[in-house]
Amino acid sequence: MKKKSLYIIALASLTMFSCKDFLDVKPTNSTDSSVTIQTLADAKVMINGLTRKVAQSSLYGRNMLLYGDTKGGDLTIVSQGRGLDALYVFNHSVNNNNYADFWTDGYNAIMQANNIIKSIDGLQAAGTELDFNNYEGQALTFRALLHFDLVKLYGKTYTEDPNAHGVPVVTELLETSALPLRSKVSDVYTQIIADLEAAAPLLSKTKSNGYINYYLNRAILSRVYMTMGNYDKALAMAEEIIDSKVYSLYSNSEWVSSWANQFGKESIFEITIAKDQGDLGSSSLGFYYLKNKVNNALGNFTASDYFLERLGQDETDVRWGIFTDDELERQASCYKYVGSVEMDGDGKDTYTAVNIKVARLSEIYLNAAESALKKSSPDKTKAATYLNEIRKRSPKLPLATAATVTEQMILDEKSKELYGEGFRYWDMIRTNKTITFNDEHVGVSMTHREKSINRTFYKTILPIPRLELDANPGLEEQQNPGY
């Protein structure tokens, strides 16, 4: 694990290093940052580098999505020691299995976003005639997304305690002597919303494969408002995406094959993964879900019996098509992120270099359904209508009606649709549900958590890593309770 702290990142952020293309851009430690970007080509290079940064295994290339699934009850493990199983068993401490790279690489990416924003602001202040708006909007949206996921990892969820410690809000390039402290959860959310709203008018409303656009910005804001319990605004954001008609849902006949394609019609944002740019090979997200011993895979994570029972409500559910047998001879190994059960990939020359789908239209319909049900003046008819657009993937299940639609029905559908995409745990935490784990397949007793937990369990949030505490002693007093 890389040994970096936020203090060290302040220095590292002054030299852009994400990819070789940055060699063509003047580093900020040699001159004023306002001339780091001088052309639109420079700005694109730097956005590409930021995207490569967030595609690392420690962030959206693998661990961010695994974190959201391994802890939510839809996954289980068959054996400990196969890799990243500490996520499932909650074996976290200040010194061990603290997944410090979430913090360090997350803030490193934030620093790169800040560098882009500052550079563009400097050029605009100097009266440049070039239009950098779209690139600044992308950087602001990345910064908001990173702060959002970091505050979920390290702070209590907004509806539990908005005054609890969140994470440092970093919106400027830091001096190497800077020792930022944690802001309140509510203050972090205030900054996230401010960044997203500032970015929105700068972004394009056309689909741009591999790049952030206006509708990804709205998708993130919908997630943010749902986490805050502001369902009126969450619905408004979701409906803006749906009503735009820029994206459309897969039909049942298209759903399984969609995973073998890049930039499908549901994809609001995919992070491009290429063989020589971000492909993690046997350390990739998809590889961790492969059946034990397939291409030397360890079979790290497989579906829980609870998830299989949920999906099994309809044996004709189209989503069975992306699952194949695991080592327990259950149809429980998910092959979404290798393209298909035949491991076709998504059109590239290696099956592990499958694009990461950060946001899909299916999620937006389910967000709209939940938000319509829970908004200040509930609209159960609208909730059922949005839910049914996804529930149709289970042809034998009765469609929801205004009389039958419930929060649990929507959360169950979201579990089935977005399995392996990093949502389940966060949905369970924000809605204050009990999470029960399918430990029976592991063969040993759990020592780091109970079989069932809820968000009062202190390990539902990560500790501030020891490296950060040593580099920034002020964080010691802000350590999360229990650690």
XYZ file of N, CA and C in Angstrom, residues 300-461:
486
model
N -13.040 -14.437 -5.304
C -13.053 -13.631 -4.074
C -14.451 -13.355 -3.545
N -15.357 -12.935 -4.424
C -16.685 -12.541 -3.972
C -17.758 -13.197 -4.831
N -18.810 -13.621 -4.178
C -19.921 -14.268 -4.858
C -21.217 -13.776 -4.238
N -22.328 -14.009 -4.906
C -23.613 -13.507 -4.412
C -24.041 -14.253 -3.154
N -24.672 -13.533 -2.257
C -25.197 -14.152 -1.038
C -26.480 -14.908 -1.344
N -26.824 -15.848 -0.464
C -28.088 -16.558 -0.612
C -29.261 -15.587 -0.577
N -29.116 -14.519 0.196
C -30.198 -13.538 0.313
C -30.441 -12.843 -1.017
N -29.368 -12.488 -1.704
C -29.525 -11.859 -3.016
C -30.127 -12.846 -4.005
N -29.629 -14.081 -4.002
C -30.135 -15.077 -4.942
C -31.615 -15.346 -4.711
N -32.044 -15.305 -3.466
C -33.467 -15.479 -3.169
C -34.269 -14.314 -3.747
N -33.707 -13.114 -3.642
C -34.387 -11.928 -4.170
C -34.498 -12.007 -5.697
N -33.376 -12.304 -6.358
C -33.407 -12.428 -7.810
C -34.253 -13.625 -8.234
N -34.293 -14.639 -7.390
C -35.026 -15.857 -7.690
C -36.534 -15.733 -7.571
N -37.026 -14.561 -7.219
C -38.476 -14.350 -7.226
C -39.046 -14.584 -8.624
N -38.192 -14.474 -9.622
C -38.593 -14.756 -11.001
C -37.434 -15.446 -11.701
N -37.634 -16.722 -12.016
C -36.559 -17.484 -12.660
C -36.308 -17.016 -14.091
N -37.229 -16.200 -14.629
C -37.031 -15.681 -15.982
C -36.454 -14.265 -15.981
N -36.109 -13.748 -14.833
C -35.499 -12.415 -14.754
C -34.292 -12.369 -15.681
N -34.251 -11.363 -16.548
C -33.184 -11.302 -17.558
C -31.807 -11.160 -16.921
N -31.756 -10.667 -15.687
C -30.463 -10.401 -15.062
C -29.740 -11.665 -14.622
N -30.429 -12.819 -14.640
C -29.731 -14.082 -14.427
C -28.681 -14.306 -15.513
N -28.843 -13.669 -16.655
C -27.962 -13.920 -17.793
C -26.539 -13.457 -17.617
N -26.268 -12.673 -16.593
C -24.902 -12.203 -16.345
C -24.249 -12.968 -15.195
N -24.965 -13.970 -14.673
C -24.446 -14.812 -13.591
C -24.154 -16.211 -14.103
N -23.119 -16.828 -13.532
C -22.795 -18.213 -13.836
C -22.447 -18.925 -12.536
N -22.218 -20.225 -12.593
C -21.993 -21.011 -11.381
C -20.729 -20.584 -10.658
N -20.809 -20.558 -9.326
C -19.621 -20.330 -8.507
C -19.099 -21.669 -8.006
N -18.098 -21.641 -7.148
C -17.502 -22.901 -6.697
C -18.430 -23.697 -5.787
N -19.496 -23.061 -5.299
C -20.497 -23.758 -4.489
C -21.623 -24.315 -5.350
N -21.437 -24.206 -6.668
C -22.403 -24.692 -7.650
C -23.741 -23.971 -7.531
N -23.661 -22.703 -7.185
C -24.821 -21.821 -7.233
C -24.627 -20.860 -8.392
N -25.679 -20.429 -9.036
C -25.548 -19.442 -10.109
C -25.363 -18.081 -9.451
N -24.130 -17.821 -9.005
C -23.879 -16.695 -8.109
C -22.652 -15.875 -8.453
N -21.906 -16.244 -9.489
C -20.742 -15.460 -9.897
C -21.170 -14.441 -10.946
N -20.957 -13.166 -10.642
C -21.396 -12.081 -11.522
C -20.293 -11.714 -12.512
N -20.611 -11.735 -13.797
C -19.630 -11.485 -14.838
C -19.894 -10.174 -15.577
N -20.571 -9.226 -14.918
C -20.823 -7.934 -15.554
C -19.531 -7.303 -16.058
N -18.525 -7.288 -15.181
C -17.317 -6.521 -15.503
C -16.249 -7.320 -16.239
N -16.674 -8.431 -16.855
C -15.854 -9.061 -17.898
C -16.686 -9.206 -19.167
N -17.830 -8.523 -19.199
C -18.630 -8.410 -20.410
C -19.732 -9.430 -20.570
N -19.477 -10.669 -20.161
C -20.459 -11.744 -20.308
C -19.957 -12.966 -19.572
N -20.812 -13.973 -19.452
C -20.372 -15.212 -18.800
C -19.335 -15.928 -19.643
N -19.218 -15.554 -20.930
C -18.153 -16.102 -21.784
C -16.894 -15.241 -21.718
N -16.909 -14.188 -20.867
C -15.783 -13.273 -20.702
C -15.377 -12.632 -22.028
N -16.360 -12.068 -22.717
C -16.116 -11.433 -24.010
C -15.494 -10.053 -23.881
N -15.453 -9.482 -22.682
C -15.000 -8.116 -22.535
C -16.016 -7.165 -23.152
N -15.581 -5.937 -23.450
C -16.510 -4.993 -24.072
C -15.980 -4.459 -25.396
N -15.316 -5.337 -26.127
C -14.842 -4.974 -27.458
C -13.366 -4.687 -27.535
N -12.676 -4.721 -26.404
C -11.226 -4.499 -26.415
C -10.512 -5.851 -26.449
N -9.198 -5.818 -26.543
C -8.475 -7.063 -26.746
C -8.115 -7.783 -25.450
N -8.660 -7.333 -24.342
C -8.524 -8.096 -23.106
C -9.826 -7.987 -22.332
N -10.296 -9.100 -21.830
C -11.626 -9.144 -21.210
C -11.677 -8.400 -19.878
N -10.522 -8.095 -19.284
C -10.537 -7.385 -18.003
C -10.600 -5.873 -18.176
N -10.345 -5.377 -19.403
C -10.358 -3.931 -19.642
C -11.761 -3.462 -20.013
N -12.695 -3.676 -19.102
C -14.083 -3.290 -19.314
C -14.317 -1.928 -18.657
N -14.965 -1.027 -19.378
C -15.231 0.299 -18.835
C -16.009 0.225 -17.520
N -15.720 1.168 -16.634
C -16.430 1.254 -15.361
C -17.649 2.153 -15.550
N -18.816 1.608 -15.297
C -20.060 2.360 -15.439
C -20.353 3.084 -14.124
N -20.081 4.365 -14.102
C -20.266 5.169 -12.891
C -21.731 5.538 -12.694
N -22.454 5.758 -13.774
C -23.870 6.117 -13.662
C -24.620 5.594 -14.877
N -25.756 4.925 -14.609
C -26.620 4.412 -15.670
C -28.041 4.937 -15.473
N -28.801 4.960 -16.544
C -30.164 5.467 -16.485
C -31.049 4.624 -15.576
N -30.785 3.319 -15.479
C -31.583 2.472 -14.578
C -31.554 2.997 -13.150
N -30.369 3.404 -12.696
C -30.268 3.977 -11.351
C -31.152 5.209 -11.228
N -31.184 6.033 -12.256
C -31.933 7.280 -12.197
C -33.431 7.005 -12.072
N -33.942 6.015 -12.807
C -35.352 5.643 -12.673
C -35.663 5.166 -11.254
N -34.763 4.409 -10.671
C -34.990 3.907 -9.311
C -34.863 5.022 -8.284
N -33.944 5.960 -8.513
C -33.873 7.137 -7.652
C -35.166 7.937 -7.737
N -35.682 8.076 -8.946
C -36.928 8.816 -9.137
C -38.086 8.122 -8.437
N -38.122 6.789 -8.517
C -39.195 6.040 -7.862
C -39.168 6.244 -6.355
N -37.988 6.092 -5.754
C -37.887 6.255 -4.298
C -38.187 7.688 -3.884
N -37.691 8.628 -4.644
C -37.893 10.032 -4.299
C -39.362 10.434 -4.445
N -40.026 9.945 -5.476
C -41.456 10.240 -5.633
C -42.262 9.678 -4.473
N -41.868 8.509 -3.990
C -42.567 7.874 -2.872
C -42.358 8.625 -1.568
N -41.181 9.256 -1.399
C -40.813 9.831 -0.111
C -40.845 11.363 -0.074
N -41.147 11.993 -1.181
C -41.104 13.456 -1.186
C -42.186 14.049 -0.289
N -42.129 15.346 -0.097
C -43.012 16.002 0.876
C -44.487 15.743 0.599
N -44.843 15.645 -0.672
C -46.206 15.235 -1.051
C -46.062 13.973 -1.894
N -46.076 12.807 -1.257
C -45.781 11.556 -1.965
C -46.676 11.340 -3.186
N -46.066 10.827 -4.238
C -46.787 10.508 -5.464
C -46.558 9.026 -5.751
N -47.432 8.195 -5.197
C -47.250 6.750 -5.314
C -47.469 6.259 -6.742
N -48.314 6.930 -7.476
C -48.527 6.540 -8.872
C -47.259 6.752 -9.675
N -46.636 7.903 -9.488
C -45.382 8.180 -10.188
C -44.282 7.217 -9.731
N -44.228 6.935 -8.428
C -43.229 6.001 -7.906
C -43.377 4.633 -8.562
N -44.589 4.151 -8.660
C -44.830 2.845 -9.273
C -44.477 2.859 -10.752
N -44.793 3.953 -11.424
C -44.512 4.054 -12.856
C -43.015 3.979 -13.128
N -42.235 4.730 -12.364
C -40.784 4.692 -12.556
C -40.219 3.331 -12.174
N -40.687 2.767 -11.084
C -40.207 1.453 -10.657
C -40.490 0.399 -11.721
N -41.667 0.437 -12.299
C -42.055 -0.610 -13.243
C -41.199 -0.625 -14.495
N -40.614 0.511 -14.853
C -39.739 0.531 -16.014
C -38.525 -0.381 -15.810
N -38.126 -0.587 -14.566
C -37.015 -1.500 -14.258
C -37.547 -2.864 -13.827
N -38.647 -2.883 -13.132
C -39.234 -4.142 -12.664
C -39.634 -5.045 -13.833
N -39.804 -4.475 -15.007
C -40.134 -5.267 -16.190
C -39.055 -6.273 -16.528
N -37.873 -6.107 -15.973
C -36.809 -7.083 -16.220
C -37.155 -8.439 -15.592
N -38.152 -8.439 -14.709
C -38.680 -9.678 -14.118
C -40.085 -9.897 -14.683
N -40.205 -10.541 -15.845
C -41.492 -10.609 -16.541
C -42.616 -11.266 -15.749
N -42.287 -12.180 -14.846
C -43.332 -12.903 -14.116
C -43.779 -12.212 -12.838
N -43.079 -11.147 -12.435
C -43.483 -10.430 -11.235
C -44.592 -9.433 -11.578
N -45.586 -9.291 -10.711
C -46.632 -8.306 -10.981
C -46.064 -6.896 -10.916
N -46.551 -6.046 -11.792
C -46.104 -4.667 -11.775
C -46.612 -3.971 -10.511
N -45.834 -3.013 -10.041
C -46.235 -2.242 -8.861
C -47.394 -1.322 -9.216
N -48.197 -1.012 -8.226
C -49.276 -0.045 -8.370
C -49.162 0.977 -7.252
N -49.966 2.020 -7.327
C -49.964 3.015 -6.257
C -50.334 2.377 -4.930
N -51.077 1.297 -4.973
C -51.507 0.629 -3.736
C -50.460 -0.334 -3.195
N -49.554 -0.802 -4.057
C -48.602 -1.832 -3.613
C -47.158 -1.348 -3.505
N -46.808 -0.224 -4.127
C -45.413 0.208 -4.151
C -44.937 0.569 -2.743
N -43.734 0.109 -2.392
C -43.138 0.390 -1.086
C -41.661 0.710 -1.251
N -41.090 1.280 -0.209
C -39.647 1.532 -0.215
C -38.886 0.229 -0.376
N -39.304 -0.821 0.321
C -38.586 -2.087 0.253
C -38.603 -2.657 -1.156
N -39.729 -2.524 -1.837
C -39.828 -3.012 -3.211
C -38.829 -2.285 -4.111
N -38.702 -0.987 -3.910
C -37.766 -0.203 -4.725
C -36.323 -0.572 -4.401
N -36.002 -0.695 -3.108
C -34.641 -1.063 -2.722
C -34.290 -2.462 -3.212
N -35.257 -3.383 -3.193
C -35.010 -4.731 -3.705
C -34.714 -4.691 -5.201
N -35.469 -3.866 -5.923
C -35.243 -3.764 -7.364
C -33.883 -3.137 -7.656
N -33.511 -2.165 -6.857
C -32.205 -1.539 -7.041
C -31.093 -2.539 -6.773
N -31.282 -3.393 -5.777
C -30.313 -4.443 -5.490
C -30.132 -5.351 -6.691
N -31.223 -5.771 -7.298
C -31.152 -6.692 -8.428
C -30.546 -6.037 -9.665
N -30.919 -4.793 -9.913
C -30.456 -4.114 -11.123
C -29.001 -3.681 -11.049
N -28.565 -3.216 -9.874
C -27.253 -2.585 -9.754
C -26.250 -3.432 -8.975
N -26.523 -4.726 -8.860
C -25.586 -5.634 -8.192
C -24.189 -5.482 -8.810
N -23.185 -5.335 -7.955
C -21.809 -5.230 -8.425
C -21.410 -3.843 -8.885
N -22.314 -2.869 -8.773
C -22.016 -1.519 -9.250
C -21.809 -0.521 -8.107
N -21.795 -1.016 -6.860
C -21.354 -0.192 -5.746
C -22.409 0.603 -5.017
N -23.682 0.156 -5.004
C -24.747 0.953 -4.409
C -25.357 0.377 -3.127
N -25.391 -0.934 -2.979
C -26.229 -1.557 -1.961
C -25.932 -1.067 -0.538
N -24.661 -1.031 -0.166
C -24.296 -0.640 1.199
C -24.763 0.775 1.500
N -24.540 1.680 0.572
C -24.906 3.074 0.822
C -26.417 3.237 0.914
N -27.164 2.445 0.144
C -28.623 2.494 0.263
C -29.074 1.990 1.633
N -28.435 0.941 2.117
C -28.809 0.391 3.424
C -28.454 1.350 4.553
N -27.325 2.026 4.436
C -26.896 2.965 5.470
C -27.786 4.205 5.483
N -28.019 4.798 4.327
C -28.787 6.054 4.314
C -30.242 5.837 4.702
N -30.798 4.641 4.425
C -32.187 4.364 4.798
C -32.305 3.684 6.160
N -31.155 3.554 6.855
C -31.124 3.021 8.224
C -31.708 1.620 8.313
N -31.242 0.747 7.423
C -31.673 -0.647 7.418
C -30.649 -1.524 8.123
N -31.099 -2.653 8.630
C -30.199 -3.660 9.188
C -29.613 -4.484 8.053
N -28.303 -4.688 8.090
C -27.602 -5.485 7.088
C -27.266 -6.833 7.698
N -27.710 -7.908 7.072
C -27.424 -9.258 7.540
C -26.527 -9.946 6.520
N -25.469 -10.573 7.024
C -24.454 -11.164 6.158
C -24.606 -12.680 6.086
N -24.349 -13.211 4.915
C -24.465 -14.644 4.645
C -23.125 -15.321 4.949
N -22.791 -15.395 6.249
C -21.486 -15.903 6.675
C -21.391 -17.427 6.666
N -22.506 -18.098 6.442
C -22.519 -19.556 6.551
C -21.557 -20.236 5.584
N -21.244 -19.575 4.479
C -20.355 -20.180 3.479
C -18.880 -19.999 3.806
N -18.562 -19.163 4.775
C -17.164 -18.823 5.047
C -16.458 -19.938 5.816
N -17.163 -20.575 6.705
C -16.591 -21.696 7.429
C -15.902 -21.351 8.724
N -15.758 -20.057 9.030
C -15.169 -19.638 10.296
C -16.044 -18.543 10.894
N -15.935 -18.362 12.198
C -16.721 -17.342 12.867
C -16.159 -15.956 12.573
N -17.048 -14.998 12.456
C -16.630 -13.613 12.275
C -16.216 -13.039 13.628
N -15.084 -12.349 13.663
C -14.586 -11.776 14.919
C -14.607 -10.257 14.920
N -14.863 -9.646 13.754
C -14.773 -8.186 13.661
C -16.135 -7.509 13.547
N -17.183 -8.288 13.407
C -18.540 -7.746 13.373
C -19.520 -8.864 13.713
N -20.750 -8.490 14.014
C -21.819 -9.456 14.222
C -22.392 -9.876 12.867
N -23.244 -10.874 12.886
C -23.876 -11.321 11.647
C -24.773 -10.232 11.074
N -25.419 -9.472 11.926
C -26.267 -8.364 11.495
C -25.777 -7.074 12.136
N -25.745 -6.006 11.349
C -25.294 -4.711 11.847
C -26.238 -3.633 11.318
N -26.134 -2.458 11.906
C -26.769 -1.285 11.306
C -25.785 -0.119 11.426
N -26.229 1.067 11.095
C -25.275 2.171 11.003
C -24.791 2.669 12.354
N -25.302 2.123 13.447
C -24.751 2.485 14.754
C -23.439 1.760 15.023
N -23.128 0.709 14.270
C -21.875 -0.023 14.443
C -20.721 0.865 13.986
N -19.747 1.049 14.848
C -18.717 2.057 14.564
C -17.902 1.758 13.319
N -17.783 0.509 12.928
C -16.974 0.169 11.763
C -17.710 0.361 10.440
N -18.919 0.895 10.497
C -19.579 1.232 9.233
C -18.939 2.449 8.583
N -18.077 3.150 9.322
C -17.237 4.182 8.725
C -15.784 3.833 9.020
